[in-house]
Amino acid sequence: MQRRTLFMNDSTLNTSLVPLDVDFDDEIDAVVKPTLQPNPQLMYMTGNLTTTTFETAVGWHVPADVNPTLDELLASRGTKRYTVQHKTGEVRQKPYWNLNWNGAVCSLIPVAYGIKSTWEMGRKIDDRVGIAYGVGIATERDGTVQISKKTGLPKKKPQLQMRVFIHELLDKENGFNEWFQVSLSNYLVDDMLAALNEQFRVLDAYNAAIRAQVAADPKKWEEKKPPRAPYWGFSIPMVPGTPKPVGPKDGDQSTIFPMVAKIPELPLNVPATIAYLNAHRTPEHIREVLREGLLDETLIWSVQRSQEIVEERPEVTVTEEHESIDGTAVELPQLPSGDDPLVNATQMAWIRDTYCSGSQDTIKAICQHFRVADLVQLRVSQYTLLYNQLTQK
C-alpha cells in the first residue's frame, strides 16, 4: 500500500487566533511551571566568563528557569537575562539574570549573627555565626585531587557559603521573599569577607544615632533599653568593584572584578546617614522570619556545612571556574595553644536558666551541638557564643 503525504496549502492557513474557550479564566486555568530551586543560588561572576551574545558576565546573578515566581518578577522589572558560556560541566550554556546590570545595586541581607575572620574559623570548626567556611582539597569534577605543579602538594580551596535575602526583591505582598544560597571559593572568599565587614560601619552609625536620641531626650528612654543594631538589621548594597589581578605573583595571573560594598560615609547627625539607614533597614516581615527560627537554624547549618567542606563532602557549589590555590599559598590559621577554660557555675547557670529557659530538650540540643555530655563540660568560648546570640536578637 502506497503511503501518501499531505501538505497544507499556505493559502488555507488561518492567521487569526481563535480563543480556546470563551470562558477561559487565567487564574483558574493558569499553567503551572515546576519550581526547581525554592531557595535559588545567588552566584557572583567576575568577568571570567562570557555570554552567547558576546557580553562579559560580571556581578551577582541568579539562574533563570529554576523558580517561576522569581522569573516572573525579574522579567516584569526588565532585569537583564542572557546565556552564559561555562568552561566546564556537562551543560556549558546556562541562562541567568544579571542583578548588577547597567550599574544596578544588589543589596544582600545576611542570615547571620555576624562574621568571623578566617583565622578564627580556621582555629575551631564550630566557631561559626551563620556563615560556613572551610579549606578543603581542590578536586576535578571526577573527584581527582588537583596537584600543584610547583610544590607537588594537593591544591587547597577555601570556600564560603551563606544565606541571604535580596532587598530589592522583597515585598510582603508582591515580592520574592525567600532566601538565596551563596557559594564562593578561592580568591572571592576574602573579597566577600571584606565586603561583609563594611556592615559594621552601618551598625556603628545606627548605634551612634540612637545614643544621640537618648542624650537628647533621656526621659523617653527611662523605661526601655535603647535598641542596638543586629548584624542582619540592614542590607549591604553590593556592586562589582575595580578590576584587580589574582594568581601567583610568579605565575599566570588573571583579572577579576571583585564584589564591593557600596556604603557611603555615614557621619553622625547628617540627614544622608539617616536616609541610608532607613532605606536599607531589613523589612519587618523578614525580621520576623529571621527571629522566628531561621537565624538559629542557619547557625547550626553553618557549623555542619563547614565540617562537610573540610571533609570534602559533596555537594559544594562553586560560583565560577577559578584556578585553585597552590598548597603552599593557603594554610589553616592556627592560634598558639592557649587556655579555653570550662564555664564557671554562674556561666553554666545562665546557659541553663536563661538561654535554655530550663528546657531539658534545649539543654540536650546544646550539648549535642557542642559535642559534650553535660553543660559543665562547655568552654568559656562556647558560653560567649551563646551569650552573643541571645543579646543580639
GROMACS .gro file of C-alpha atoms in nm:
model
  393
    1MET     CA    1   0.000   0.000   0.000
    2GLN     CA    2   0.146   0.335  -0.104
    3ARG     CA    3   0.172   0.594   0.174
    4ARG     CA    4   0.059   0.943   0.079
    5THR     CA    5   0.197   1.260   0.229
    6LEU     CA    6  -0.042   1.551   0.264
    7PHE     CA    7   0.077   1.913   0.264
    8MET     CA    8  -0.129   2.206   0.383
    9ASN     CA    9  -0.185   2.474   0.128
   10ASP     CA   10  -0.043   2.803   0.267
   11SER     CA   11  -0.342   2.983   0.123
   12THR     CA   12  -0.572   2.791   0.359
   13LEU     CA   13  -0.383   2.880   0.678
   14ASN     CA   14  -0.586   3.082   0.926
   15THR     CA   15  -0.362   3.351   1.078
   16SER     CA   16  -0.633   3.484   1.308
   17LEU     CA   17  -0.600   3.331   1.658
   18VAL     CA   18  -0.919   3.175   1.782
   19PRO     CA   19  -0.956   3.165   2.163
   20LEU     CA   20  -0.952   2.816   2.314
   21ASP     CA   21  -1.259   2.884   2.521
   22VAL     CA   22  -1.473   3.190   2.567
   23ASP     CA   23  -1.483   3.105   2.939
   24PHE     CA   24  -1.106   3.067   2.967
   25ASP     CA   25  -1.001   3.202   3.310
   26ASP     CA   26  -0.636   3.298   3.361
   27GLU     CA   27  -0.650   3.240   3.735
   28ILE     CA   28  -0.824   2.903   3.737
   29ASP     CA   29  -0.658   2.758   3.428
   30ALA     CA   30  -0.312   2.909   3.473
   31VAL     CA   31  -0.020   2.696   3.355
   32VAL     CA   32   0.181   2.556   3.647
   33LYS     CA   33   0.559   2.550   3.599
   34PRO     CA   34   0.789   2.339   3.819
   35THR     CA   35   0.997   2.505   4.090
   36LEU     CA   36   1.344   2.350   4.078
   37GLN     CA   37   1.504   2.571   4.344
   38PRO     CA   38   1.274   2.714   4.617
   39ASN     CA   39   1.586   2.886   4.753
   40PRO     CA   40   1.777   2.970   4.435
   41GLN     CA   41   2.151   3.012   4.405
   42LEU     CA   42   2.293   3.362   4.402
   43MET     CA   43   2.616   3.347   4.204
   44TYR     CA   44   2.888   3.606   4.158
   45MET     CA   45   3.063   3.627   3.823
   46THR     CA   46   3.395   3.807   3.797
   47GLY     CA   47   3.426   3.873   3.426
   48ASN     CA   48   3.592   3.537   3.368
   49LEU     CA   49   3.301   3.411   3.157
   50THR     CA   50   3.122   3.547   2.852
   51THR     CA   51   2.773   3.510   2.716
   52THR     CA   52   2.649   3.362   2.391
   53THR     CA   53   2.585   3.720   2.276
   54PHE     CA   54   2.949   3.816   2.340
   55GLU     CA   55   2.892   4.011   2.662
   56THR     CA   56   3.104   3.977   2.976
   57ALA     CA   57   2.925   3.828   3.277
   58VAL     CA   58   3.004   4.046   3.580
   59GLY     CA   59   2.822   4.084   3.911
   60TRP     CA   60   2.556   3.897   4.106
   61HIS     CA   61   2.350   3.652   3.902
   62VAL     CA   62   2.064   3.412   3.968
   63PRO     CA   63   1.990   3.114   3.742
   64ALA     CA   64   1.688   3.154   3.516
   65ASP     CA   65   1.421   2.885   3.473
   66VAL     CA   66   1.462   2.739   3.823
   67ASN     CA   67   1.188   2.934   4.003
   68PRO     CA   68   0.884   3.057   3.807
   69THR     CA   69   0.788   3.317   4.069
   70LEU     CA   70   1.135   3.470   4.058
   71ASP     CA   71   1.146   3.459   3.677
   72GLU     CA   72   0.813   3.640   3.651
   73LEU     CA   73   0.921   3.911   3.896
   74LEU     CA   74   1.258   3.976   3.731
   75ALA     CA   75   1.106   3.976   3.382
   76SER     CA   76   0.843   4.229   3.490
   77ARG     CA   77   1.120   4.458   3.615
   78GLY     CA   78   1.317   4.439   3.293
   79THR     CA   79   1.613   4.261   3.453
   80LYS     CA   80   1.887   4.165   3.208
   81ARG     CA   81   1.876   3.800   3.104
   82TYR     CA   82   2.136   3.618   2.894
   83THR     CA   83   2.302   3.280   2.846
   84VAL     CA   84   2.647   3.232   2.998
   85GLN     CA   85   2.904   3.009   2.830
   86HIS     CA   86   3.070   2.798   3.102
   87LYS     CA   87   3.413   2.642   3.056
   88THR     CA   88   3.342   2.312   3.233
   89GLY     CA   89   3.049   2.088   3.314
   90GLU     CA   90   2.808   1.872   3.119
   91VAL     CA   91   2.587   2.170   3.036
   92ARG     CA   92   2.805   2.456   2.916
   93GLN     CA   93   2.537   2.713   2.828
   94LYS     CA   94   2.308   2.825   3.111
   95PRO     CA   95   2.059   3.115   3.136
   96TYR     CA   96   2.097   3.377   3.411
   97TRP     CA   97   1.953   3.705   3.534
   98ASN     CA   98   2.216   3.974   3.599
   99LEU     CA   99   2.116   4.175   3.910
  100ASN     CA  100   2.402   4.425   3.870
  101TRP     CA  101   2.341   4.503   3.502
  102ASN     CA  102   2.386   4.863   3.394
  103GLY     CA  103   2.511   4.976   3.736
  104ALA     CA  104   2.224   4.835   3.940
  105VAL     CA  105   2.289   4.766   4.310
  106CYS     CA  106   2.222   4.422   4.462
  107SER     CA  107   2.165   4.459   4.838
  108LEU     CA  108   2.215   4.146   5.047
  109ILE     CA  109   2.057   4.086   5.388
  110PRO     CA  110   2.287   3.830   5.558
  111VAL     CA  111   2.125   3.547   5.750
  112ALA     CA  112   2.393   3.552   6.019
  113TYR     CA  113   2.466   3.697   6.361
  114GLY     CA  114   2.787   3.845   6.224
  115ILE     CA  115   3.110   3.725   6.069
  116LYS     CA  116   3.430   3.567   6.193
  117SER     CA  117   3.777   3.603   6.048
  118THR     CA  118   3.929   3.313   5.857
  119TRP     CA  119   4.183   3.298   6.141
  120GLU     CA  120   3.908   3.235   6.396
  121MET     CA  121   3.713   2.993   6.177
  122GLY     CA  122   4.026   2.801   6.086
  123ARG     CA  123   4.110   2.751   6.450
  124LYS     CA  124   3.778   2.590   6.551
  125ILE     CA  125   3.533   2.425   6.313
  126ASP     CA  126   3.236   2.508   6.538
  127ASP     CA  127   3.322   2.878   6.570
  128ARG     CA  128   3.054   2.996   6.329
  129VAL     CA  129   2.774   3.251   6.348
  130GLY     CA  130   2.577   3.167   6.033
  131ILE     CA  131   2.843   3.168   5.760
  132ALA     CA  132   3.004   2.839   5.660
  133TYR     CA  133   3.376   2.836   5.585
  134GLY     CA  134   3.643   2.575   5.532
  135VAL     CA  135   3.958   2.499   5.340
  136GLY     CA  136   3.937   2.170   5.158
  137ILE     CA  137   4.137   1.989   4.892
  138ALA     CA  138   4.072   2.103   4.537
  139THR     CA  139   3.945   1.825   4.311
  140GLU     CA  140   3.844   1.784   3.950
  141ARG     CA  141   3.480   1.713   3.865
  142ASP     CA  142   3.559   1.341   3.855
  143GLY     CA  143   3.699   1.355   4.210
  144THR     CA  144   4.068   1.350   4.116
  145VAL     CA  145   4.279   1.556   4.356
  146GLN     CA  146   4.445   1.857   4.193
  147ILE     CA  147   4.823   1.857   4.245
  148SER     CA  148   5.034   2.172   4.233
  149LYS     CA  149   5.300   2.153   3.963
  150LYS     CA  150   5.513   2.388   4.172
  151THR     CA  151   5.508   2.209   4.507
  152GLY     CA  152   5.384   1.860   4.431
  153LEU     CA  153   5.125   1.904   4.709
  154PRO     CA  154   4.744   1.891   4.681
  155LYS     CA  155   4.594   2.227   4.598
  156LYS     CA  156   4.379   2.396   4.862
  157LYS     CA  157   4.036   2.551   4.802
  158PRO     CA  158   3.893   2.797   5.056
  159GLN     CA  159   3.515   2.802   5.039
  160LEU     CA  160   3.249   3.025   5.192
  161GLN     CA  161   2.877   2.963   5.192
  162MET     CA  162   2.592   3.167   5.335
  163ARG     CA  163   2.225   3.251   5.304
  164VAL     CA  164   2.096   3.595   5.209
  165PHE     CA  165   1.779   3.780   5.116
  166ILE     CA  166   1.791   4.029   4.827
  167HIS     CA  167   1.645   4.357   4.950
  168GLU     CA  168   1.542   4.487   4.607
  169LEU     CA  169   1.322   4.181   4.552
  170LEU     CA  170   1.139   4.191   4.885
  171ASP     CA  171   0.776   4.288   4.920
  172LYS     CA  172   0.537   4.122   5.162
  173GLU     CA  173   0.259   4.100   4.905
  174ASN     CA  174   0.420   4.103   4.560
  175GLY     CA  175   0.791   4.032   4.602
  176PHE     CA  176   1.021   3.733   4.625
  177ASN     CA  177   1.063   3.671   4.998
  178GLU     CA  178   1.278   3.356   5.004
  179TRP     CA  179   1.647   3.342   5.090
  180PHE     CA  180   1.917   3.264   4.836
  181GLN     CA  181   2.218   3.031   4.859
  182VAL     CA  182   2.559   3.193   4.812
  183SER     CA  183   2.871   2.983   4.749
  184LEU     CA  184   3.213   3.134   4.680
  185SER     CA  185   3.561   2.989   4.654
  186ASN     CA  186   3.927   3.080   4.623
  187TYR     CA  187   4.005   3.450   4.576
  188LEU     CA  188   3.643   3.563   4.613
  189VAL     CA  189   3.629   3.444   4.975
  190ASP     CA  190   3.849   3.728   5.102
  191ASP     CA  191   3.669   3.979   4.879
  192MET     CA  192   3.332   3.875   5.019
  193LEU     CA  193   3.453   3.890   5.379
  194ALA     CA  194   3.591   4.238   5.316
  195ALA     CA  195   3.252   4.349   5.178
  196LEU     CA  196   3.068   4.192   5.472
  197ASN     CA  197   3.299   4.371   5.716
  198GLU     CA  198   3.174   4.705   5.585
  199GLN     CA  199   2.842   4.634   5.759
  200PHE     CA  200   2.997   4.723   6.095
  201ARG     CA  201   3.024   5.087   5.985
  202VAL     CA  202   2.649   5.084   5.936
  203LEU     CA  203   2.586   4.932   6.278
  204ASP     CA  204   2.813   5.189   6.440
  205ALA     CA  205   2.624   5.469   6.265
  206TYR     CA  206   2.288   5.335   6.381
  207ASN     CA  207   2.402   5.284   6.739
  208ALA     CA  208   2.554   5.633   6.747
  209ALA     CA  209   2.228   5.785   6.619
  210ILE     CA  210   2.030   5.604   6.889
  211ARG     CA  211   2.272   5.722   7.160
  212ALA     CA  212   2.225   6.077   7.033
  213GLN     CA  213   1.847   6.037   7.066
  214VAL     CA  214   1.886   5.911   7.422
  215ALA     CA  215   2.108   6.202   7.513
  216ALA     CA  216   1.862   6.450   7.360
  217ASP     CA  217   1.556   6.306   7.537
  218PRO     CA  218   1.662   6.083   7.832
  219LYS     CA  219   1.310   6.069   7.979
  220LYS     CA  220   1.183   5.894   7.668
  221TRP     CA  221   1.424   5.608   7.731
  222GLU     CA  222   1.389   5.577   8.109
  223GLU     CA  223   1.174   5.265   8.099
  224LYS     CA  224   1.318   5.089   7.796
  225LYS     CA  225   1.662   4.989   7.684
  226PRO     CA  226   1.789   5.161   7.368
  227PRO     CA  227   1.796   4.903   7.084
  228ARG     CA  228   2.129   4.800   6.935
  229ALA     CA  229   2.151   4.709   6.571
  230PRO     CA  230   2.192   4.337   6.490
  231TYR     CA  231   2.420   4.237   6.204
  232TRP     CA  232   2.121   4.132   5.994
  233GLY     CA  233   1.934   4.456   6.063
  234PHE     CA  234   2.039   4.624   5.738
  235SER     CA  235   2.104   4.518   5.381
  236ILE     CA  236   2.452   4.551   5.233
  237PRO     CA  237   2.448   4.713   4.885
  238MET     CA  238   2.698   4.545   4.654
  239VAL     CA  239   2.835   4.620   4.310
  240PRO     CA  240   3.131   4.496   4.101
  241GLY     CA  241   3.449   4.677   4.203
  242THR     CA  242   3.764   4.787   4.026
  243PRO     CA  243   3.935   4.504   3.833
  244LYS     CA  244   4.239   4.351   4.000
  245PRO     CA  245   4.490   4.077   3.914
  246VAL     CA  246   4.476   3.746   4.102
  247GLY     CA  247   4.700   3.444   4.096
  248PRO     CA  248   5.058   3.360   4.191
  249LYS     CA  249   5.299   3.653   4.166
  250ASP     CA  250   5.549   3.446   3.972
  251GLY     CA  251   5.292   3.264   3.760
  252ASP     CA  252   4.997   3.318   3.533
  253GLN     CA  253   4.757   3.581   3.664
  254SER     CA  254   4.407   3.673   3.560
  255THR     CA  255   4.196   3.983   3.614
  256ILE     CA  256   3.869   3.975   3.806
  257PHE     CA  257   3.604   4.226   3.910
  258PRO     CA  258   3.553   4.158   4.285
  259MET     CA  259   3.233   4.242   4.469
  260VAL     CA  260   3.249   4.551   4.692
  261ALA     CA  261   3.007   4.706   4.939
  262LYS     CA  262   2.871   5.037   4.814
  263ILE     CA  263   2.827   5.200   5.153
  264PRO     CA  264   2.888   5.577   5.173
  265GLU     CA  265   3.046   5.767   5.459
  266LEU     CA  266   2.796   5.780   5.745
  267PRO     CA  267   2.871   6.084   5.964
  268LEU     CA  268   2.661   6.135   6.279
  269ASN     CA  269   2.352   6.358   6.274
  270VAL     CA  270   2.355   6.405   5.898
  271PRO     CA  271   2.026   6.359   5.706
  272ALA     CA  272   2.201   6.145   5.442
  273THR     CA  273   2.307   5.897   5.712
  274ILE     CA  274   1.952   5.860   5.846
  275ALA     CA  275   1.822   5.826   5.490
  276TYR     CA  276   2.068   5.543   5.422
  277LEU     CA  277   1.972   5.362   5.745
  278ASN     CA  278   1.601   5.391   5.664
  279ALA     CA  279   1.649   5.276   5.304
  280HIS     CA  280   1.850   4.967   5.399
  281ARG     CA  281   1.666   4.862   5.714
  282THR     CA  282   1.558   4.498   5.688
  283PRO     CA  283   1.180   4.487   5.628
  284GLU     CA  284   0.967   4.387   5.924
  285HIS     CA  285   0.830   4.068   5.769
  286ILE     CA  286   1.184   3.943   5.704
  287ARG     CA  287   1.294   4.038   6.057
  288GLU     CA  288   1.013   3.818   6.187
  289VAL     CA  289   1.127   3.524   5.974
  290LEU     CA  290   1.484   3.565   6.099
  291ARG     CA  291   1.386   3.586   6.466
  292GLU     CA  292   1.138   3.301   6.448
  293GLY     CA  293   1.398   3.035   6.376
  294LEU     CA  294   1.585   3.095   6.052
  295LEU     CA  295   1.884   3.256   6.226
  296ASP     CA  296   1.928   2.972   6.473
  297GLU     CA  297   1.871   2.709   6.206
  298THR     CA  298   2.130   2.875   5.984
  299LEU     CA  299   2.384   2.896   6.267
  300ILE     CA  300   2.367   2.518   6.317
  301TRP     CA  301   2.379   2.467   5.940
  302SER     CA  302   2.693   2.683   5.915
  303VAL     CA  303   2.879   2.458   6.161
  304GLN     CA  304   2.767   2.138   5.988
  305ARG     CA  305   2.840   2.274   5.640
  306SER     CA  306   3.187   2.391   5.743
  307GLN     CA  307   3.266   2.038   5.859
  308GLU     CA  308   3.144   1.897   5.529
  309ILE     CA  309   3.360   2.139   5.331
  310VAL     CA  310   3.672   2.039   5.522
  311GLU     CA  311   3.587   1.669   5.490
  312GLU     CA  312   3.529   1.703   5.114
  313ARG     CA  313   3.165   1.601   5.126
  314PRO     CA  314   2.953   1.687   4.820
  315GLU     CA  315   2.789   1.899   4.705
  316VAL     CA  316   2.969   2.233   4.720
  317THR     CA  317   2.857   2.478   4.456
  318VAL     CA  318   3.129   2.700   4.313
  319THR     CA  319   3.044   3.035   4.162
  320GLU     CA  320   3.271   3.030   3.859
  321GLU     CA  321   3.557   2.834   3.717
  322HIS     CA  322   3.859   2.971   3.908
  323GLU     CA  323   4.209   2.842   3.947
  324SER     CA  324   4.264   2.662   4.276
  325ILE     CA  325   4.530   2.785   4.514
  326ASP     CA  326   4.861   2.605   4.548
  327GLY     CA  327   4.906   2.404   4.864
  328THR     CA  328   5.167   2.644   4.996
  329ALA     CA  329   4.951   2.951   4.941
  330VAL     CA  330   4.676   2.880   5.195
  331GLU     CA  331   4.726   2.736   5.537
  332LEU     CA  332   4.462   2.687   5.803
  333PRO     CA  333   4.514   2.964   6.058
  334GLN     CA  334   4.635   2.838   6.393
  335LEU     CA  335   4.640   3.007   6.728
  336PRO     CA  336   4.914   2.941   6.981
  337SER     CA  337   4.797   2.684   7.230
  338GLY     CA  338   4.608   2.870   7.500
  339ASP     CA  339   4.352   2.814   7.770
  340ASP     CA  340   3.982   2.797   7.697
  341PRO     CA  341   3.863   2.715   8.047
  342LEU     CA  342   3.546   2.539   8.144
  343VAL     CA  343   3.248   2.754   8.227
  344ASN     CA  344   3.208   2.852   8.590
  345ALA     CA  345   2.894   2.796   8.796
  346THR     CA  346   2.747   3.137   8.710
  347GLN     CA  347   2.802   3.092   8.337
  348MET     CA  348   2.659   2.741   8.340
  349ALA     CA  349   2.353   2.863   8.532
  350TRP     CA  350   2.298   3.138   8.273
  351ILE     CA  351   2.309   2.885   7.989
  352ARG     CA  352   2.070   2.652   8.173
  353ASP     CA  353   1.820   2.907   8.305
  354THR     CA  354   1.837   3.200   8.060
  355TYR     CA  355   1.947   3.060   7.725
  356CYS     CA  356   1.772   2.723   7.761
  357SER     CA  357   1.491   2.851   7.990
  358GLY     CA  358   1.532   2.530   8.192
  359SER     CA  359   1.413   2.318   7.897
  360GLN     CA  360   1.573   1.974   7.905
  361ASP     CA  361   1.522   1.937   7.529
  362THR     CA  362   1.710   2.261   7.465
  363ILE     CA  363   1.986   2.164   7.707
  364LYS     CA  364   2.019   1.830   7.529
  365ALA     CA  365   2.034   2.004   7.190
  366ILE     CA  366   2.306   2.242   7.314
  367CYS     CA  367   2.514   1.953   7.446
  368GLN     CA  368   2.475   1.763   7.120
  369HIS     CA  369   2.564   2.073   6.918
  370PHE     CA  370   2.890   2.126   7.110
  371ARG     CA  371   2.953   1.751   7.146
  372VAL     CA  372   2.962   1.738   7.523
  373ALA     CA  373   2.778   1.512   7.767
  374ASP     CA  374   2.681   1.785   8.013
  375LEU     CA  375   2.667   2.164   8.038
  376VAL     CA  376   2.955   2.160   8.288
  377GLN     CA  377   3.183   2.048   8.004
  378LEU     CA  378   3.118   2.360   7.795
  379ARG     CA  379   3.401   2.609   7.743
  380VAL     CA  380   3.401   2.984   7.800
  381SER     CA  381   3.425   3.046   7.424
  382GLN     CA  382   3.104   2.846   7.374
  383TYR     CA  383   2.930   3.037   7.654
  384THR     CA  384   3.036   3.362   7.484
  385LEU     CA  385   2.889   3.247   7.153
  386LEU     CA  386   2.553   3.166   7.318
  387TYR     CA  387   2.553   3.492   7.510
  388ASN     CA  388   2.620   3.698   7.197
  389GLN     CA  389   2.345   3.519   7.007
  390LEU     CA  390   2.083   3.596   7.269
  391THR     CA  391   2.184   3.953   7.342
  392GLN     CA  392   2.199   4.046   6.971
  393LYS     CA  393   1.843   3.939   6.894
   0.00000   0.00000   0.00000
